[in-house]
């Protein structure tokens, strides 16, 4: 709360129109299922400029992460090599406001699954 | 008058307040959210504390007469005065002040006389909230608490001293500084300075105390003051810590928490194996623990007004039973512990003249608690509008700060008790009507989100110069309507720019005079403060 | 952007043959997103680390594509199998063509 806070939209940021295209590009248009992919992100970001996220998809070849409400949604793509001990990875990302973070995993059999999680970005500033 | 005072005090004795049939084999003593209140004070409990979602109408979200009915508390009784709003002024005249760390010390000593190895736990928000605490950077409270000899502590406002000062104090603490959720921000690893838990062997029982610091520190307070740390609820790590201490032989697991009550309730439903959660941050005082599964949650109030005693019967690694008492600290009934009085006087002596200086008087009760406003904040907002020549004022919805009665002088100390902080600059800036709505919607969602894990545990930002309507049952973006500029009666125009004055900005580099100077200057001009009832917020959806 | 770029990694010194270990990496880099404007309203050009790889004894562990939404001082954490003693090689690729490398040896025991 307070002076100089950047103007943020009140409502959660809607998914950017590019999101569907980016997913289609990653999957080659294949159907995307659910399950087998875990996306972990905080309910409320401590800082929208550095939000910790983790993805885990046992057996995946690669996992793409998108910030659906950012002006440009791509975040990262993790490609797991032969020596990856798990298909788990963590990083820190920028979120322009409250929105859904989306992960899509390409599984070993060539199928695709997705998971998403809403992260709230708040002005904050009060307390007990 | 005197008659009421005499009657009230005659009906109440120290022995009664301390009466407790020692039970089981382990005793816990809990104090929390003292906010640097070393001296007896008045403290008016809230008359509005709305619960949402699954907590609608559940404790601690019932107040006043409803609260008294729920717990069978007689009107006009000591418990009425201590625990609920209503008839505050007349009961305060009858029962007198509450708190004072020397009275707390008497209670702690008495419990230790019953049970010498009782575990004393401090839930945090201890090194913040007064003139002397500010000027000694928390040293007054550290000195006083060290004399009380707690066994462990967790944290919230302490971090607003800045991470260097926190490290300096914590490194020298003669007791455990706990927080399983305090992490190194850079490497996402448990912070070395704070241990997740500590073992105590008491009454032949291995007790593990796990700390839980305030999860939303970098959001609710300026994160640039402690950039090294990351917090969060981290309930999966809490479960891992519970499992770890159980595997190490813990027969009793206590969580010393600064989550806030609703967050603790949700956490208790997710994490298994915690026997007792000692809850802090939301400043609730409950005469009975709340049970979630096999976990009991104890809420011990704030500002030094209460001490909780919890006796546990631990057998074969299980909690077989408990006995609990929330002990209100009636300052005129409980004798001060002279040794602690001396320690307190020593902390205050260098500042005696500044503390005692009378700035003005009040004709109105000055208090803070309430979801939308309190008269202290009305006064602060008036000061901001008048001293900073603003259209609209904003005051943070914090829950600390004692009360004053009609006729009381307002001293320098009283002003600092409700304003003291390390980022008290009173800014003056231009905001569009749209942005003001964004702020109100954002703060409202931090209080009225139906999921407790999205609640930060304060109250609504207080607004001066503007009225609005809030539907607490709506989602973010739809709660706030009918924003009106009070001085003209016109609707707030989203596109128009207004001059807004406020304080406690979490942004680095905020400029302006300190809020206590703004308030002092305003009160001096008023001489005697008289406040009209505040009807500027219309609340629906409760 | 080559000035002040400092990679740091956390790798255990030892592991059992075939063990899974956690690796944490950080590199100091402003990750200019290409969306911010300077005081005179001009867009500050994009300048980011766009790729990170980790290999062990020449075999790949992870290969990550980074976009401007990755935070300042990119942090990446993952798990690697350690089949034998050897060396991890970490490589960060900058938009400006610079490549930053660091290595860490690990023993078996
Ligand atoms: Mn508090
Ligand atoms: Mn607190």
XYZ file of C-alpha atoms and ligand atoms in Angstrom:
781
model
C 0.000 0.000 0.000
C 1.221 3.439 -0.664
C 2.710 6.074 -2.836
C 4.328 5.268 -6.104
C 2.963 1.761 -6.429
C 2.716 0.902 -10.102
C -0.794 0.797 -11.451
C -1.902 -2.794 -11.705
C -5.094 -4.196 -13.086
C -7.550 -5.181 -10.405
C -8.802 -8.323 -11.968
C -6.553 -11.262 -12.673
C -4.858 -10.713 -16.016
C -6.663 -12.587 -18.770
C -4.784 -15.153 -20.766
C -2.893 -13.525 -23.590
C -4.232 -14.554 -26.997
C -0.779 -15.875 -27.891
C -0.991 -18.613 -25.242
C -3.017 -21.047 -27.338
C -0.694 -20.519 -30.304
C 2.383 -21.098 -28.165
C 0.933 -24.322 -26.778
C -0.057 -25.476 -30.281
C 3.454 -24.738 -31.505
C 4.932 -26.788 -28.624
C 2.560 -29.725 -29.100
C 2.333 -29.610 -32.884
C -1.415 -29.412 -32.408
C -1.663 -32.652 -30.434
C -4.302 -33.036 -27.747
C -3.227 -31.966 -24.248
C -4.307 -34.050 -21.275
C -4.016 -33.707 -17.508
C -2.095 -35.549 -14.793
C 1.519 -36.512 -14.372
C 2.699 -32.900 -14.269
C 2.960 -30.850 -11.095
C 3.408 -27.093 -11.166
C 4.238 -25.517 -7.818
C 3.964 -21.769 -7.306
C 3.096 -19.594 -4.299
C -0.513 -18.564 -3.683
C 0.709 -14.998 -3.256
C 3.971 -13.779 -4.753
C 6.321 -12.163 -2.250
C 7.580 -10.097 -5.178
C 6.066 -10.146 -8.671
C 9.534 -9.620 -10.106
C 10.867 -12.882 -8.746
C 8.277 -15.607 -8.257
C 9.648 -19.085 -7.513
C 8.083 -21.861 -9.565
C 8.814 -25.579 -9.852
C 7.734 -28.135 -12.403
C 7.862 -31.905 -12.100
C 6.784 -34.471 -14.707
C 8.356 -37.893 -14.180
C 9.431 -39.261 -17.532
C 8.955 -36.026 -19.492
C 11.279 -35.058 -22.310
C 10.626 -31.360 -21.918
C 8.420 -28.900 -20.020
C 7.368 -25.485 -21.295
C 6.272 -22.760 -18.853
C 4.064 -19.814 -19.796
C 2.850 -16.806 -17.839
C -0.595 -16.579 -19.372
C -1.234 -12.947 -18.412
C 2.144 -11.416 -19.234
C 2.367 -9.196 -22.346
C 4.707 -11.861 -23.737
C 3.787 -15.205 -22.176
C 6.867 -17.404 -22.800
C 8.901 -18.051 -19.639
C 11.185 -21.054 -20.197
C 11.435 -24.520 -21.692
C 13.293 -27.217 -19.791
C 14.715 -30.011 -21.948
C 15.885 -32.976 -19.909
C 18.995 -34.824 -21.067
C 20.001 -38.446 -20.470
C 21.673 -37.599 -17.138
C 18.729 -35.715 -15.641
C 17.980 -37.630 -12.419
C 14.396 -36.422 -12.470
C 12.257 -34.302 -14.699
C 12.032 -31.638 -12.004
C 13.233 -28.068 -12.324
C 12.827 -24.756 -10.525
C 13.371 -21.155 -11.537
C 12.190 -17.616 -10.696
C 9.949 -15.628 -12.985
C 8.399 -12.203 -13.540
C 4.640 -11.811 -13.351
C 3.023 -8.559 -14.483
C 0.057 -9.119 -12.163
C -2.235 -11.788 -10.769
C -2.560 -14.491 -13.416
C -2.282 -18.173 -14.260
C 1.081 -19.792 -14.758
C 0.800 -22.703 -17.189
C 3.141 -25.654 -17.722
C 2.905 -28.121 -20.594
C 4.992 -31.310 -20.576
C 5.961 -33.482 -23.503
C 5.981 -36.986 -22.090
C 8.329 -39.788 -23.188
C 5.599 -41.418 -25.279
C 5.048 -38.194 -27.198
C 1.802 -37.267 -25.413
C 1.243 -33.883 -23.770
C -0.166 -32.846 -20.399
C -0.710 -29.468 -18.814
C -1.061 -27.965 -15.341
C -1.760 -24.448 -14.184
C -1.716 -22.450 -10.984
C -2.986 -18.966 -10.167
C -0.439 -16.684 -8.556
C -1.649 -13.535 -6.886
C 0.484 -10.417 -7.165
C -0.594 -7.816 -4.609
C 0.346 -4.273 -3.633
C 0.342 -5.405 -0.007
C 1.259 -3.193 2.869
C -0.926 -3.697 5.926
C -0.639 -6.118 8.820
C -1.379 -7.184 12.377
C -17.276 6.436 39.126
C -15.402 5.343 42.251
C -18.164 3.093 43.400
C -18.065 1.072 40.187
C -14.297 0.863 40.361
C -14.326 -0.367 43.921
C -17.015 -2.945 43.237
C -15.223 -4.192 40.184
C -11.909 -4.571 41.911
C -13.359 -6.176 45.012
C -14.907 -8.867 42.902
C -11.549 -9.698 41.368
C -8.376 -10.947 43.039
C -4.965 -11.974 41.822
C -5.522 -15.449 43.271
C -8.698 -15.790 41.217
C -6.977 -14.714 38.035
C -4.136 -17.143 38.616
C -6.239 -20.025 39.965
C -5.379 -23.165 37.991
C -5.396 -26.829 38.960
C -2.065 -28.006 37.657
C -2.644 -30.792 35.187
C -0.694 -33.459 33.310
C 3.079 -33.241 32.945
C 3.876 -30.291 30.635
C 2.958 -26.597 30.919
C 3.135 -24.073 28.117
C 2.983 -20.315 28.683
C 2.185 -18.177 25.629
C 2.535 -14.437 25.132
C 2.344 -12.826 21.709
C 2.034 -9.533 19.829
C 3.147 -7.417 22.785
C 4.117 -4.626 20.345
C 6.542 -3.169 22.854
C 3.855 -2.348 25.417
C 5.836 -2.471 28.659
C 3.307 -0.417 30.656
C -0.350 -0.925 31.596
C -2.700 0.405 28.919
C -6.330 0.420 27.894
C -7.178 -1.836 24.969
C -10.607 -1.898 23.373
C -11.375 -5.122 21.513
C -12.987 -4.822 18.049
C -16.722 -4.570 17.550
C -16.437 -5.674 13.936
C -14.274 -8.612 12.816
C -15.879 -10.242 9.780
C -15.195 -13.849 8.843
C -15.597 -14.991 5.262
C -15.911 -18.323 3.480
C -15.782 -21.245 5.884
C -14.962 -18.898 8.758
C -18.128 -16.807 8.467
C -19.600 -16.560 11.953
C -16.845 -18.735 13.457
C -14.542 -17.571 16.247
C -12.670 -15.248 16.308
C -15.102 -13.599 13.900
C -17.819 -12.930 16.434
C -17.709 -9.823 18.583
C -19.489 -7.961 21.372
C -22.675 -9.502 22.773
C -22.543 -12.396 20.279
C -19.084 -13.287 21.561
C -20.249 -13.130 25.181
C -23.249 -15.347 24.403
C -21.055 -17.877 22.577
C -18.833 -18.270 25.632
C -21.431 -17.729 28.360
C -19.777 -14.496 29.524
C -21.920 -12.331 31.795
C -22.488 -8.711 30.777
C -20.385 -6.352 32.850
C -18.104 -9.150 34.064
C -14.304 -9.012 33.988
C -14.345 -11.314 30.950
C -16.725 -8.968 29.166
C -14.301 -6.107 29.673
C -11.208 -8.098 28.817
C -12.469 -10.052 25.809
C -15.237 -8.170 24.049
C -16.347 -4.742 22.898
C -19.360 -2.960 24.340
C -19.644 -0.603 27.334
C -15.913 -0.093 27.039
C -15.686 3.317 28.680
C -17.656 2.483 31.814
C -16.030 -0.922 32.227
C -12.587 0.602 31.700
C -13.305 3.068 34.506
C -14.377 0.180 36.722
C -11.723 -2.398 35.940
C -8.825 -0.105 35.065
C -5.897 -0.683 32.785
C -4.620 -3.981 31.417
C -1.181 -5.359 30.698
C 2.235 -4.193 31.837
C 5.159 -6.554 31.464
C 5.820 -6.461 35.218
C 2.307 -7.867 35.778
C 2.935 -10.438 33.041
C 6.101 -11.344 34.913
C 4.123 -11.950 38.129
C 1.837 -14.328 36.244
C 4.740 -16.153 34.611
C 6.489 -16.459 37.977
C 3.324 -17.846 39.547
C 2.962 -20.479 36.841
C 6.627 -21.379 37.246
C 6.032 -21.739 40.998
C 3.418 -24.397 40.145
C 5.451 -25.943 37.364
C 9.095 -24.881 37.479
C 9.889 -26.255 34.027
C 6.978 -24.610 32.185
C 7.947 -23.605 28.635
C 7.495 -19.869 27.956
C 6.974 -19.057 24.278
C 6.839 -15.621 22.641
C 4.881 -15.475 19.384
C 6.599 -12.329 18.056
C 5.666 -8.731 17.205
C 7.594 -8.024 20.373
C 10.360 -5.607 19.264
C 8.036 -3.072 17.678
C 5.485 -0.475 18.641
C 6.624 2.216 21.090
C 8.735 5.337 21.461
C 11.435 3.556 23.459
C 11.423 0.525 21.169
C 11.925 2.761 18.128
C 14.713 4.781 19.712
C 16.568 1.740 21.047
C 15.943 -0.309 17.886
C 14.190 -2.951 19.942
C 16.786 -3.125 22.716
C 14.301 -2.115 25.433
C 12.117 -5.105 24.591
C 15.070 -7.460 24.239
C 16.291 -6.444 27.699
C 12.853 -6.791 29.274
C 12.034 -10.093 27.575
C 15.434 -11.539 28.480
C 14.493 -10.876 32.079
C 11.244 -12.824 31.547
C 13.355 -15.730 30.204
C 11.351 -17.134 27.319
C 12.445 -20.459 25.866
C 11.778 -19.582 22.224
C 10.371 -16.904 19.965
C 9.192 -16.392 16.407
C 8.898 -13.200 14.343
C 7.061 -10.615 12.270
C 7.504 -6.845 12.823
C 10.962 -7.539 14.231
C 12.187 -7.709 10.619
C 11.230 -4.060 10.057
C 14.271 -3.228 12.187
C 16.220 -4.329 9.103
C 18.021 -7.612 8.624
C 21.352 -6.359 10.032
C 19.774 -5.317 13.321
C 17.716 -8.519 13.489
C 20.883 -10.572 12.982
C 22.716 -8.559 15.635
C 19.991 -9.192 18.204
C 19.251 -12.814 17.280
C 22.937 -13.782 17.472
C 22.928 -12.673 21.121
C 19.575 -14.062 22.195
C 19.726 -16.405 25.197
C 16.818 -18.431 23.790
C 15.817 -20.055 20.510
C 14.872 -17.927 17.462
C 12.584 -20.185 15.457
C 11.010 -20.156 11.997
C 10.751 -23.229 9.803
C 9.501 -20.909 7.043
C 12.369 -18.396 7.166
C 14.467 -19.130 4.104
C 17.507 -17.668 2.421
C 16.009 -15.868 -0.596
C 18.986 -16.412 -2.869
C 19.435 -20.176 -2.601
C 16.001 -21.151 -1.284
C 17.466 -22.921 1.715
C 16.544 -22.667 5.401
C 18.082 -19.478 6.808
C 21.033 -20.350 9.036
C 20.203 -17.761 11.679
C 16.777 -19.235 12.450
C 16.310 -22.848 13.427
C 13.106 -24.627 12.432
C 12.547 -26.199 15.861
C 13.949 -26.807 19.316
C 13.611 -29.761 21.661
C 12.793 -29.400 25.353
C 12.752 -32.262 27.829
C 10.103 -31.334 30.395
C 8.359 -33.514 32.951
C 10.046 -36.514 31.368
C 8.457 -35.610 28.029
C 10.312 -34.725 24.857
C 8.603 -31.586 23.555
C 9.471 -30.152 20.138
C 8.578 -26.515 19.467
C 8.455 -25.605 15.760
C 8.496 -21.923 14.833
C 6.327 -20.397 12.125
C 7.138 -16.765 11.338
C 4.648 -14.432 9.631
C 4.327 -15.872 6.100
C 3.682 -12.608 4.229
C 6.432 -10.412 5.639
C 7.769 -9.210 2.233
C 4.230 -8.302 1.124
C 2.803 -6.708 4.250
C 6.027 -4.944 5.219
C 8.872 -3.383 3.161
C 10.818 -6.291 1.668
C 13.768 -4.014 0.894
C 14.464 -3.956 4.638
C 15.163 -7.718 4.705
C 15.974 -8.769 1.121
C 17.995 -11.782 2.268
C 14.896 -13.630 3.414
C 11.917 -15.389 1.921
C 8.974 -16.632 4.004
C 5.644 -18.145 2.912
C 3.451 -20.646 4.738
C 5.488 -23.642 3.506
C 3.071 -26.145 5.003
C 4.825 -29.027 3.227
C 8.035 -28.124 5.021
C 6.034 -27.804 8.248
C 4.835 -31.380 7.733
C 8.410 -32.473 7.036
C 9.571 -30.800 10.259
C 6.755 -32.430 12.272
C 7.686 -35.810 10.812
C 11.363 -35.137 11.522
C 10.849 -34.233 15.187
C 8.470 -37.160 15.661
C 11.093 -39.503 14.193
C 13.625 -37.984 16.597
C 11.402 -38.969 19.516
C 9.192 -35.926 20.077
C 6.224 -36.980 22.202
C 4.578 -33.580 21.984
C 4.746 -31.135 19.047
C 3.981 -27.461 19.597
C 3.840 -24.923 16.777
C 4.711 -21.371 17.851
C 2.949 -19.536 15.060
C 2.613 -16.038 13.670
C 0.324 -17.146 10.850
C -2.867 -15.492 12.051
C -5.834 -17.463 13.312
C -7.608 -18.510 10.101
C -4.327 -19.503 8.465
C -3.507 -21.603 11.527
C -6.883 -23.291 11.289
C -6.313 -24.181 7.652
C -2.749 -25.326 8.332
C -3.953 -27.500 11.226
C -6.268 -29.257 8.794
C -3.449 -29.950 6.335
C -0.477 -30.770 8.562
C -0.871 -33.801 10.791
C 0.922 -34.454 14.063
C 0.843 -31.002 15.712
C -0.626 -31.140 19.224
C -0.811 -27.423 19.973
C -0.670 -24.314 17.802
C 0.034 -21.163 19.792
C -1.465 -18.605 17.414
C -0.417 -14.989 16.956
C -0.590 -12.078 14.530
C -4.348 -11.511 14.259
C -4.470 -10.369 17.915
C -7.481 -12.518 18.788
C -8.059 -13.477 22.407
C -10.115 -16.633 22.905
C -11.176 -18.035 26.282
C -11.035 -21.607 24.938
C -8.811 -23.336 22.389
C -10.326 -24.187 19.005
C -9.977 -27.831 17.982
C -9.085 -28.876 14.440
C -8.792 -32.649 14.268
C -6.408 -33.533 17.117
C -4.751 -30.106 17.181
C -5.721 -27.377 19.636
C -5.249 -23.732 18.623
C -4.684 -21.168 21.352
C -5.097 -17.414 20.757
C -3.570 -15.108 23.373
C -4.479 -11.546 22.358
C -2.029 -8.671 22.027
C -0.380 -5.643 23.605
C 0.545 -7.523 26.788
C -3.117 -7.894 27.749
C -3.156 -11.690 28.188
C -1.048 -14.695 29.100
C -2.195 -18.182 28.097
C -1.399 -21.215 30.203
C -1.833 -24.634 28.653
C -1.203 -27.769 30.718
C -0.862 -30.985 28.766
C -1.055 -34.629 29.729
C 1.370 -36.387 27.429
C 1.543 -40.149 27.683
C 3.036 -42.701 25.277
C 3.784 -39.978 22.745
C 0.211 -38.725 22.665
C -1.685 -35.757 24.046
C -4.257 -37.422 26.295
C -5.787 -34.191 27.562
C -5.256 -30.505 28.173
C -6.312 -27.748 30.546
C -6.206 -24.140 29.356
C -6.679 -20.668 30.767
C -6.462 -17.303 29.076
C -5.359 -15.046 31.917
C -6.319 -11.390 31.471
C -3.721 -9.052 32.928
C -5.787 -6.649 35.039
C -3.096 -4.152 35.969
C -4.758 -2.983 39.184
C -5.393 -6.517 40.414
C -2.160 -8.318 39.587
C 0.766 -7.001 41.620
C 3.751 -5.933 39.538
C 6.933 -7.991 39.871
C 9.332 -5.421 41.373
C 12.370 -6.878 39.590
C 10.673 -6.460 36.213
C 9.386 -3.009 37.175
C 12.997 -2.028 37.748
C 14.049 -3.374 34.347
C 11.199 -1.480 32.652
C 12.014 1.738 34.478
C 15.627 1.404 33.435
C 14.599 1.198 29.765
C 12.284 4.190 30.030
C 14.300 6.491 32.266
C 16.435 8.044 29.492
C 13.245 9.059 27.668
C 11.030 9.957 30.652
C 10.471 13.608 29.679
C 9.630 12.873 26.037
C 7.279 10.018 26.979
C 5.316 12.076 29.505
C 4.907 15.261 27.466
C 1.199 16.063 27.071
C 0.349 17.089 23.516
C -3.431 17.520 23.944
C -6.525 15.847 25.357
C -9.307 13.712 23.956
C -13.049 13.910 24.476
C -13.532 10.712 22.488
C -12.380 7.161 23.066
C -9.362 6.607 20.872
C -8.969 2.984 19.736
C -7.820 1.182 16.660
C -9.415 -2.244 16.243
C -12.246 -2.806 13.794
C -12.209 -4.093 10.226
C -12.825 -0.688 8.600
C -11.981 2.053 11.023
C -11.160 3.044 14.539
C -11.112 6.470 16.111
C -7.316 6.605 16.367
C -7.162 6.137 12.613
C -9.923 8.698 12.086
C -7.720 11.140 13.977
C -4.625 10.136 12.003
C -6.514 10.541 8.718
C -7.783 13.971 9.835
C -4.192 14.926 10.637
C -2.980 13.758 7.226
C -5.690 15.676 5.342
C -5.171 18.843 7.297
C -1.397 18.843 7.765
C -0.579 17.517 4.294
C -3.375 19.438 2.519
C -4.849 16.352 0.903
C -8.261 15.365 -0.481
C -8.042 11.816 0.793
C -5.993 10.089 3.518
C -4.952 6.463 3.898
C -3.857 4.813 7.131
C -2.757 1.171 7.219
C -5.086 -1.372 8.835
C -2.669 -2.539 11.489
C -4.081 -4.085 14.643
C -1.594 -2.863 17.222
C -1.880 0.219 19.381
C -3.646 0.740 22.722
C -6.713 2.880 23.477
C -7.381 6.117 25.381
C -10.509 7.054 27.332
C -12.548 10.268 27.049
C -10.908 12.917 29.242
C -7.451 11.375 28.960
C -4.436 13.463 28.101
C -2.731 12.470 24.850
C 0.968 12.153 25.550
C 3.875 11.893 23.186
C 4.062 8.222 24.175
C 0.405 7.649 23.278
C 0.950 9.012 19.764
C 3.997 6.807 19.266
C 2.132 3.749 20.560
C -0.148 3.928 17.522
C 2.312 5.176 14.891
C 5.811 3.964 15.720
C 7.532 2.101 12.891
C 10.718 2.202 10.856
C 8.905 3.429 7.708
C 6.584 6.067 9.105
C 7.077 8.724 6.403
C 3.820 10.495 5.545
C 3.757 10.719 1.741
C 1.652 13.088 -0.329
C 0.981 11.997 -3.871
C -1.445 12.180 -6.746
C -3.603 9.164 -7.454
C -6.372 8.694 -9.963
C -9.773 7.559 -8.786
C -9.116 4.308 -10.606
C -5.890 3.697 -8.718
C -7.551 4.403 -5.357
C -10.083 1.715 -6.210
C -7.273 -0.676 -7.174
C -5.716 -0.163 -3.736
C -8.996 -0.705 -1.887
C -9.790 -3.826 -3.920
C -6.285 -5.185 -3.378
C -6.311 -4.657 0.388
C -9.903 -5.915 0.680
C -8.914 -9.170 -1.013
C -6.037 -9.595 1.428
C -8.625 -9.567 4.249
C -11.820 -10.977 2.760
C -10.529 -13.644 0.360
C -12.503 -16.760 1.349
C -9.294 -18.852 1.296
C -7.340 -18.114 4.511
C -4.021 -18.728 2.731
C -4.706 -15.531 0.771
C -5.340 -13.513 3.935
C -2.580 -11.406 5.427
C -4.261 -10.813 8.739
C -4.610 -7.045 9.020
C -7.658 -4.849 8.641
C -8.924 -2.701 5.781
C -6.874 0.367 4.912
C -8.508 3.284 6.718
C -9.750 6.043 4.446
C -10.213 9.673 5.405
C -12.097 12.162 3.241
C -13.801 9.465 1.198
C -16.714 7.101 1.729
C -17.381 3.800 -0.002
C -19.555 0.719 0.038
C -18.005 -2.734 0.388
C -19.606 -6.097 -0.297
C -17.234 -8.488 1.443
C -18.836 -11.514 -0.231
C -17.809 -10.449 -3.743
C -14.556 -11.355 -5.523
C -11.640 -8.968 -6.006
C -12.540 -6.102 -8.303
C -16.219 -6.143 -7.382
C -16.239 -5.432 -3.675
C -15.853 -1.640 -3.683
C -18.547 0.693 -5.064
C -20.004 4.139 -4.403
C -16.678 5.819 -3.714
C -17.551 9.389 -2.703
C -15.423 12.424 -1.940
C -16.882 13.507 1.391
C -16.053 17.200 1.204
C -18.110 17.678 -1.975
C -20.398 14.654 -1.903
C -19.361 13.914 -5.492
C -18.661 10.448 -6.801
C -14.961 9.659 -7.226
C -14.065 9.983 -10.912
C -11.810 7.116 -12.082
C -10.018 9.439 -14.499
C -9.593 12.372 -12.136
C -6.497 12.916 -10.009
C -6.773 13.364 -6.247
C -4.198 14.397 -3.669
C -3.734 11.455 -1.324
C -1.722 11.551 1.891
C -0.816 8.369 3.707
C 1.915 6.647 5.657
C 3.622 3.266 6.075
C 4.337 2.826 2.390
C 6.221 -0.387 1.667
C 8.085 1.308 -1.196
C 11.733 2.221 -0.745
C 12.517 5.929 -0.900
C 9.120 7.190 0.291
C 9.460 10.823 1.342
C 7.604 12.970 3.836
C 7.556 13.983 7.493
C 7.206 11.205 10.051
C 3.588 10.360 10.838
C 4.020 10.921 14.593
C 5.122 14.493 13.890
C 2.131 15.022 11.591
C -0.266 13.709 14.234
C 1.404 15.667 17.024
C 1.156 18.919 15.093
C -2.520 18.300 14.363
C -3.363 17.471 17.991
C -1.537 20.561 19.252
C -3.736 22.709 17.017
C -6.868 20.903 18.201
C -6.028 21.131 21.898
C -8.852 18.765 22.728
C -9.763 16.117 20.192
C -13.433 15.427 19.522
C -14.324 12.941 16.818
C -17.694 12.435 15.162
C -18.873 8.866 14.646
C -17.461 7.526 11.386
C -20.197 6.318 9.042
C -18.255 6.639 5.813
C -18.047 2.906 5.038
C -21.178 0.909 4.253
C -20.591 -2.815 4.749
C -22.761 -5.494 3.143
C -22.452 -9.197 2.387
C -21.543 -10.252 5.935
C 26.479 -6.953 -20.994
C 29.612 -8.931 -20.334
C 30.580 -6.765 -17.358
C 29.741 -8.026 -13.881
C 28.259 -11.329 -15.008
C 29.158 -13.857 -12.355
C 27.985 -17.475 -12.378
C 27.633 -19.395 -9.127
C 26.679 -23.035 -8.704
C 26.062 -25.353 -5.763
C 27.116 -28.931 -6.389
C 27.960 -31.493 -3.672
C 31.678 -32.339 -3.571
C 30.957 -36.071 -3.421
C 28.222 -38.526 -4.280
C 27.736 -42.273 -4.485
C 27.996 -43.761 -7.974
C 24.547 -43.563 -9.572
C 23.226 -41.105 -6.979
C 20.837 -38.274 -7.777
C 22.064 -34.888 -6.611
C 20.437 -31.451 -6.553
C 22.236 -28.687 -8.432
C 21.458 -24.997 -7.934
C 22.745 -22.295 -10.258
C 22.645 -18.510 -10.225
C 24.143 -15.990 -12.596
C 24.208 -12.253 -11.970
C 22.518 -10.664 -14.972
C 19.970 -7.876 -15.230
C 17.817 -9.792 -17.747
C 16.625 -6.637 -19.498
C 13.256 -7.708 -20.845
C 13.029 -5.347 -23.815
C 9.725 -4.022 -22.487
C 10.900 -1.344 -20.114
C 11.289 2.279 -21.123
C 13.957 4.709 -19.989
C 13.200 8.170 -18.579
C 12.866 9.695 -22.035
C 10.387 7.038 -23.104
C 12.677 4.985 -25.325
C 12.436 1.211 -25.111
C 15.477 -0.284 -23.389
C 16.686 -3.006 -25.761
C 16.303 -6.624 -24.738
C 19.432 -8.192 -23.282
C 18.998 -11.540 -21.577
C 20.563 -14.912 -20.982
C 18.590 -16.960 -23.503
C 19.923 -20.459 -22.889
C 21.470 -22.487 -20.086
C 22.969 -25.946 -20.320
C 24.506 -28.405 -17.897
C 26.577 -31.365 -19.062
C 28.446 -34.022 -17.137
C 31.481 -35.634 -18.737
C 30.092 -34.586 -22.111
C 26.577 -35.934 -21.568
C 23.636 -33.544 -21.250
C 21.712 -33.077 -17.987
C 19.470 -30.130 -18.882
C 19.183 -27.643 -21.702
C 16.939 -24.702 -20.840
C 15.520 -21.980 -23.063
C 15.094 -18.749 -21.087
C 12.744 -15.929 -22.068
C 12.542 -12.307 -20.870
C 10.070 -13.363 -18.135
C 12.925 -15.013 -16.226
C 13.884 -12.821 -13.247
C 17.026 -10.783 -12.831
C 19.934 -13.038 -11.790
C 18.499 -16.224 -13.328
C 18.165 -19.119 -10.895
C 17.843 -22.690 -12.127
C 17.626 -25.797 -9.976
C 17.474 -29.408 -11.213
C 18.652 -32.918 -10.391
C 21.435 -34.867 -12.008
C 22.526 -38.484 -11.917
C 26.223 -38.988 -11.130
C 27.323 -42.182 -12.897
C 31.015 -41.737 -12.136
C 33.569 -39.193 -10.949
C 33.963 -36.268 -13.281
C 33.118 -32.704 -14.074
C 29.939 -30.712 -14.518
C 30.093 -28.004 -17.138
C 27.615 -25.131 -16.902
C 27.099 -22.750 -19.819
C 25.024 -19.576 -20.098
C 24.398 -17.945 -23.486
C 23.909 -14.164 -23.618
C 21.862 -12.317 -26.285
C 25.003 -10.345 -27.116
C 26.839 -13.509 -28.120
C 28.854 -13.844 -24.935
C 29.074 -17.282 -23.371
C 29.792 -17.755 -19.662
C 31.075 -21.065 -18.382
C 31.949 -22.614 -15.095
C 32.789 -26.158 -14.037
C 32.537 -28.224 -10.862
C 34.259 -31.502 -10.119
C 32.542 -34.248 -8.194
C 34.154 -37.271 -6.564
C 32.662 -40.688 -5.913
C 32.681 -41.830 -2.312
Mn 0.886 -8.142 15.988
Mn 2.013 -9.702 13.209
